[in-house]
């Protein structure tokens, strides 16, 4: 179980790094096209950047919000040796919801689909925490 949880952590980290590369490519492409000025990077004031640049930046920030609760839950499970099949399945399900959320956000950005995928990920993290607490009781 331990290795499966670490692989899930790695998958989430890898997603974050992939989103970072996409964000960087979009930002520099916009700068090359003169859609934003390089000096804007000094203060990261990219409010007038093209939508796809702003969306990529927002998605990158998203990778440090709800996923933090995932990271902590997995680390707690590893530290307390409370990772069973259910917890591992929930961990992988969370990663899948985050991948789908990013694909939607960086692609079509269909709000309804993105919202329900985000909500599903939040519910999975809640289930992970409830599973941990239940096992401790």
PDB file of C-alpha atoms in Angstrom:
ATOM      1  CA  UNK A   1       0.000   0.000   0.000  1.00  0.00           C
ATOM      2  CA  UNK A   2       2.827   2.390   0.800  1.00  0.00           C
ATOM      3  CA  UNK A   3       4.254   2.315  -2.713  1.00  0.00           C
ATOM      4  CA  UNK A   4       0.807   2.885  -4.247  1.00  0.00           C
ATOM      5  CA  UNK A   5       0.334   5.989  -2.115  1.00  0.00           C
ATOM      6  CA  UNK A   6       3.757   7.309  -3.023  1.00  0.00           C
ATOM      7  CA  UNK A   7       2.982   6.723  -6.707  1.00  0.00           C
ATOM      8  CA  UNK A   8      -0.263   8.674  -6.258  1.00  0.00           C
ATOM      9  CA  UNK A   9       1.688  11.516  -4.629  1.00  0.00           C
ATOM     10  CA  UNK A  10       4.156  11.434  -7.504  1.00  0.00           C
ATOM     11  CA  UNK A  11       1.330  11.545 -10.054  1.00  0.00           C
ATOM     12  CA  UNK A  12      -0.092  14.667  -8.392  1.00  0.00           C
ATOM     13  CA  UNK A  13       3.359  16.284  -8.289  1.00  0.00           C
ATOM     14  CA  UNK A  14       3.876  15.385 -11.947  1.00  0.00           C
ATOM     15  CA  UNK A  15       0.534  16.987 -12.840  1.00  0.00           C
ATOM     16  CA  UNK A  16       1.627  20.157 -11.046  1.00  0.00           C
ATOM     17  CA  UNK A  17       4.899  20.247 -12.962  1.00  0.00           C
ATOM     18  CA  UNK A  18       3.149  19.639 -16.292  1.00  0.00           C
ATOM     19  CA  UNK A  19       0.753  22.507 -15.588  1.00  0.00           C
ATOM     20  CA  UNK A  20       3.754  24.691 -14.690  1.00  0.00           C
ATOM     21  CA  UNK A  21       5.357  23.962 -18.072  1.00  0.00           C
ATOM     22  CA  UNK A  22       2.090  24.706 -19.900  1.00  0.00           C
ATOM     23  CA  UNK A  23       1.762  27.965 -17.963  1.00  0.00           C
ATOM     24  CA  UNK A  24       5.317  28.978 -18.798  1.00  0.00           C
ATOM     25  CA  UNK A  25       4.934  28.176 -22.478  1.00  0.00           C
ATOM     26  CA  UNK A  26       1.723  30.175 -22.695  1.00  0.00           C
ATOM     27  CA  UNK A  27       3.262  33.143 -20.895  1.00  0.00           C
ATOM     28  CA  UNK A  28       6.355  33.290 -23.048  1.00  0.00           C
ATOM     29  CA  UNK A  29       4.355  32.764 -26.236  1.00  0.00           C
ATOM     30  CA  UNK A  30       2.174  35.730 -25.266  1.00  0.00           C
ATOM     31  CA  UNK A  31       5.287  37.809 -24.554  1.00  0.00           C
ATOM     32  CA  UNK A  32       6.778  36.889 -27.954  1.00  0.00           C
ATOM     33  CA  UNK A  33       3.523  37.964 -29.622  1.00  0.00           C
ATOM     34  CA  UNK A  34       3.664  41.242 -27.662  1.00  0.00           C
ATOM     35  CA  UNK A  35       0.349  40.409 -25.954  1.00  0.00           C
ATOM     36  CA  UNK A  36       2.090  41.060 -22.642  1.00  0.00           C
ATOM     37  CA  UNK A  37       5.311  42.888 -21.842  1.00  0.00           C
ATOM     38  CA  UNK A  38       8.287  41.129 -20.272  1.00  0.00           C
ATOM     39  CA  UNK A  39       8.426  43.816 -17.572  1.00  0.00           C
ATOM     40  CA  UNK A  40       5.021  42.612 -16.344  1.00  0.00           C
ATOM     41  CA  UNK A  41       6.752  39.475 -15.081  1.00  0.00           C
ATOM     42  CA  UNK A  42       8.640  41.578 -12.519  1.00  0.00           C
ATOM     43  CA  UNK A  43       5.444  42.065 -10.513  1.00  0.00           C
ATOM     44  CA  UNK A  44       3.430  39.237 -12.117  1.00  0.00           C
ATOM     45  CA  UNK A  45       0.767  41.754 -13.042  1.00  0.00           C
ATOM     46  CA  UNK A  46      -0.688  39.727 -15.882  1.00  0.00           C
ATOM     47  CA  UNK A  47      -4.253  40.987 -15.619  1.00  0.00           C
ATOM     48  CA  UNK A  48      -4.261  42.099 -19.237  1.00  0.00           C
ATOM     49  CA  UNK A  49      -2.770  38.820 -20.502  1.00  0.00           C
ATOM     50  CA  UNK A  50      -4.773  36.684 -22.920  1.00  0.00           C
ATOM     51  CA  UNK A  51      -7.359  34.426 -21.313  1.00  0.00           C
ATOM     52  CA  UNK A  52      -5.388  31.231 -21.980  1.00  0.00           C
ATOM     53  CA  UNK A  53      -2.412  32.707 -20.097  1.00  0.00           C
ATOM     54  CA  UNK A  54      -4.561  33.686 -17.123  1.00  0.00           C
ATOM     55  CA  UNK A  55      -6.294  30.296 -17.088  1.00  0.00           C
ATOM     56  CA  UNK A  56      -2.976  28.432 -17.044  1.00  0.00           C
ATOM     57  CA  UNK A  57      -1.760  30.602 -14.164  1.00  0.00           C
ATOM     58  CA  UNK A  58      -4.957  30.015 -12.260  1.00  0.00           C
ATOM     59  CA  UNK A  59      -4.762  26.262 -12.833  1.00  0.00           C
ATOM     60  CA  UNK A  60      -1.198  26.230 -11.523  1.00  0.00           C
ATOM     61  CA  UNK A  61      -2.350  28.044  -8.374  1.00  0.00           C
ATOM     62  CA  UNK A  62      -5.173  25.469  -8.068  1.00  0.00           C
ATOM     63  CA  UNK A  63      -2.511  22.773  -7.704  1.00  0.00           C
ATOM     64  CA  UNK A  64      -1.548  24.302  -4.347  1.00  0.00           C
ATOM     65  CA  UNK A  65      -5.038  24.590  -2.886  1.00  0.00           C
ATOM     66  CA  UNK A  66      -7.170  21.444  -2.438  1.00  0.00           C
ATOM     67  CA  UNK A  67      -4.229  19.151  -3.326  1.00  0.00           C
ATOM     68  CA  UNK A  68      -2.493  20.327  -0.137  1.00  0.00           C
ATOM     69  CA  UNK A  69      -5.253  18.575   1.835  1.00  0.00           C
ATOM     70  CA  UNK A  70      -4.569  15.468  -0.274  1.00  0.00           C
ATOM     71  CA  UNK A  71      -0.833  15.600   0.431  1.00  0.00           C
ATOM     72  CA  UNK A  72      -1.388  15.957   4.170  1.00  0.00           C
ATOM     73  CA  UNK A  73      -3.940  13.115   4.242  1.00  0.00           C
ATOM     74  CA  UNK A  74      -1.572  10.782   2.408  1.00  0.00           C
ATOM     75  CA  UNK A  75       1.361  11.728   4.636  1.00  0.00           C
ATOM     76  CA  UNK A  76      -0.793  11.137   7.737  1.00  0.00           C
ATOM     77  CA  UNK A  77      -1.850   7.751   6.387  1.00  0.00           C
ATOM     78  CA  UNK A  78       1.762   6.823   5.732  1.00  0.00           C
ATOM     79  CA  UNK A  79       2.931   8.076   9.139  1.00  0.00           C
ATOM     80  CA  UNK A  80       0.227   6.173  11.017  1.00  0.00           C
ATOM     81  CA  UNK A  81       0.322   3.094   8.756  1.00  0.00           C
ATOM     82  CA  UNK A  82      -3.421   3.439   8.116  1.00  0.00           C
ATOM     83  CA  UNK A  83      -3.448   3.057   4.358  1.00  0.00           C
ATOM     84  CA  UNK A  84      -5.739   0.278   3.235  1.00  0.00           C
ATOM     85  CA  UNK A  85      -7.268  -0.520  -0.143  1.00  0.00           C
ATOM     86  CA  UNK A  86     -10.049   2.012   0.307  1.00  0.00           C
ATOM     87  CA  UNK A  87      -7.653   4.827   1.124  1.00  0.00           C
ATOM     88  CA  UNK A  88      -5.373   3.985  -1.803  1.00  0.00           C
ATOM     89  CA  UNK A  89      -8.356   3.849  -4.168  1.00  0.00           C
ATOM     90  CA  UNK A  90      -9.511   7.240  -2.892  1.00  0.00           C
ATOM     91  CA  UNK A  91      -6.016   8.687  -3.355  1.00  0.00           C
ATOM     92  CA  UNK A  92      -5.901   7.576  -6.981  1.00  0.00           C
ATOM     93  CA  UNK A  93      -9.458   8.765  -7.546  1.00  0.00           C
ATOM     94  CA  UNK A  94      -8.443  12.198  -6.289  1.00  0.00           C
ATOM     95  CA  UNK A  95      -5.510  12.320  -8.710  1.00  0.00           C
ATOM     96  CA  UNK A  96      -7.829  11.323 -11.565  1.00  0.00           C
ATOM     97  CA  UNK A  97     -10.254  14.128 -10.674  1.00  0.00           C
ATOM     98  CA  UNK A  98      -7.369  16.620 -10.631  1.00  0.00           C
ATOM     99  CA  UNK A  99      -6.134  15.468 -14.040  1.00  0.00           C
ATOM    100  CA  UNK A 100      -9.636  15.749 -15.501  1.00  0.00           C
ATOM    101  CA  UNK A 101     -10.105  19.155 -13.871  1.00  0.00           C
ATOM    102  CA  UNK A 102      -6.846  20.412 -15.395  1.00  0.00           C
ATOM    103  CA  UNK A 103      -7.659  19.015 -18.838  1.00  0.00           C
ATOM    104  CA  UNK A 104     -11.025  20.784 -18.754  1.00  0.00           C
ATOM    105  CA  UNK A 105      -9.605  24.010 -17.295  1.00  0.00           C
ATOM    106  CA  UNK A 106      -6.702  24.221 -19.749  1.00  0.00           C
ATOM    107  CA  UNK A 107      -8.807  23.024 -22.677  1.00  0.00           C
ATOM    108  CA  UNK A 108     -12.461  23.867 -23.226  1.00  0.00           C
ATOM    109  CA  UNK A 109     -12.831  25.435 -19.774  1.00  0.00           C
ATOM    110  CA  UNK A 110     -16.453  24.298 -19.716  1.00  0.00           C
ATOM    111  CA  UNK A 111     -17.529  25.719 -16.354  1.00  0.00           C
ATOM    112  CA  UNK A 112     -20.175  23.174 -15.427  1.00  0.00           C
ATOM    113  CA  UNK A 113     -17.907  20.192 -16.141  1.00  0.00           C
ATOM    114  CA  UNK A 114     -15.003  21.865 -14.381  1.00  0.00           C
ATOM    115  CA  UNK A 115     -17.125  22.657 -11.325  1.00  0.00           C
ATOM    116  CA  UNK A 116     -18.470  19.118 -10.941  1.00  0.00           C
ATOM    117  CA  UNK A 117     -14.998  17.633 -11.387  1.00  0.00           C
ATOM    118  CA  UNK A 118     -13.628  20.041  -8.782  1.00  0.00           C
ATOM    119  CA  UNK A 119     -16.481  19.168  -6.420  1.00  0.00           C
ATOM    120  CA  UNK A 120     -15.850  15.442  -6.921  1.00  0.00           C
ATOM    121  CA  UNK A 121     -12.189  15.951  -5.980  1.00  0.00           C
ATOM    122  CA  UNK A 122     -13.188  17.852  -2.847  1.00  0.00           C
ATOM    123  CA  UNK A 123     -15.570  15.085  -1.836  1.00  0.00           C
ATOM    124  CA  UNK A 124     -12.858  12.486  -2.400  1.00  0.00           C
ATOM    125  CA  UNK A 125     -10.475  14.402  -0.113  1.00  0.00           C
ATOM    126  CA  UNK A 126     -13.232  14.594   2.489  1.00  0.00           C
ATOM    127  CA  UNK A 127     -13.733  10.826   2.164  1.00  0.00           C
ATOM    128  CA  UNK A 128      -9.980  10.320   2.598  1.00  0.00           C
ATOM    129  CA  UNK A 129      -9.989  12.332   5.810  1.00  0.00           C
ATOM    130  CA  UNK A 130     -13.115  10.597   7.112  1.00  0.00           C
ATOM    131  CA  UNK A 131     -11.487   7.251   6.369  1.00  0.00           C
ATOM    132  CA  UNK A 132      -8.384   8.260   8.299  1.00  0.00           C
ATOM    133  CA  UNK A 133     -10.350   9.542  11.282  1.00  0.00           C
ATOM    134  CA  UNK A 134     -12.577   6.449  11.270  1.00  0.00           C
ATOM    135  CA  UNK A 135      -9.513   4.189  11.326  1.00  0.00           C
ATOM    136  CA  UNK A 136      -8.075   6.133  14.255  1.00  0.00           C
ATOM    137  CA  UNK A 137     -11.269   5.713  16.261  1.00  0.00           C
TER     138      UNK A 137
END
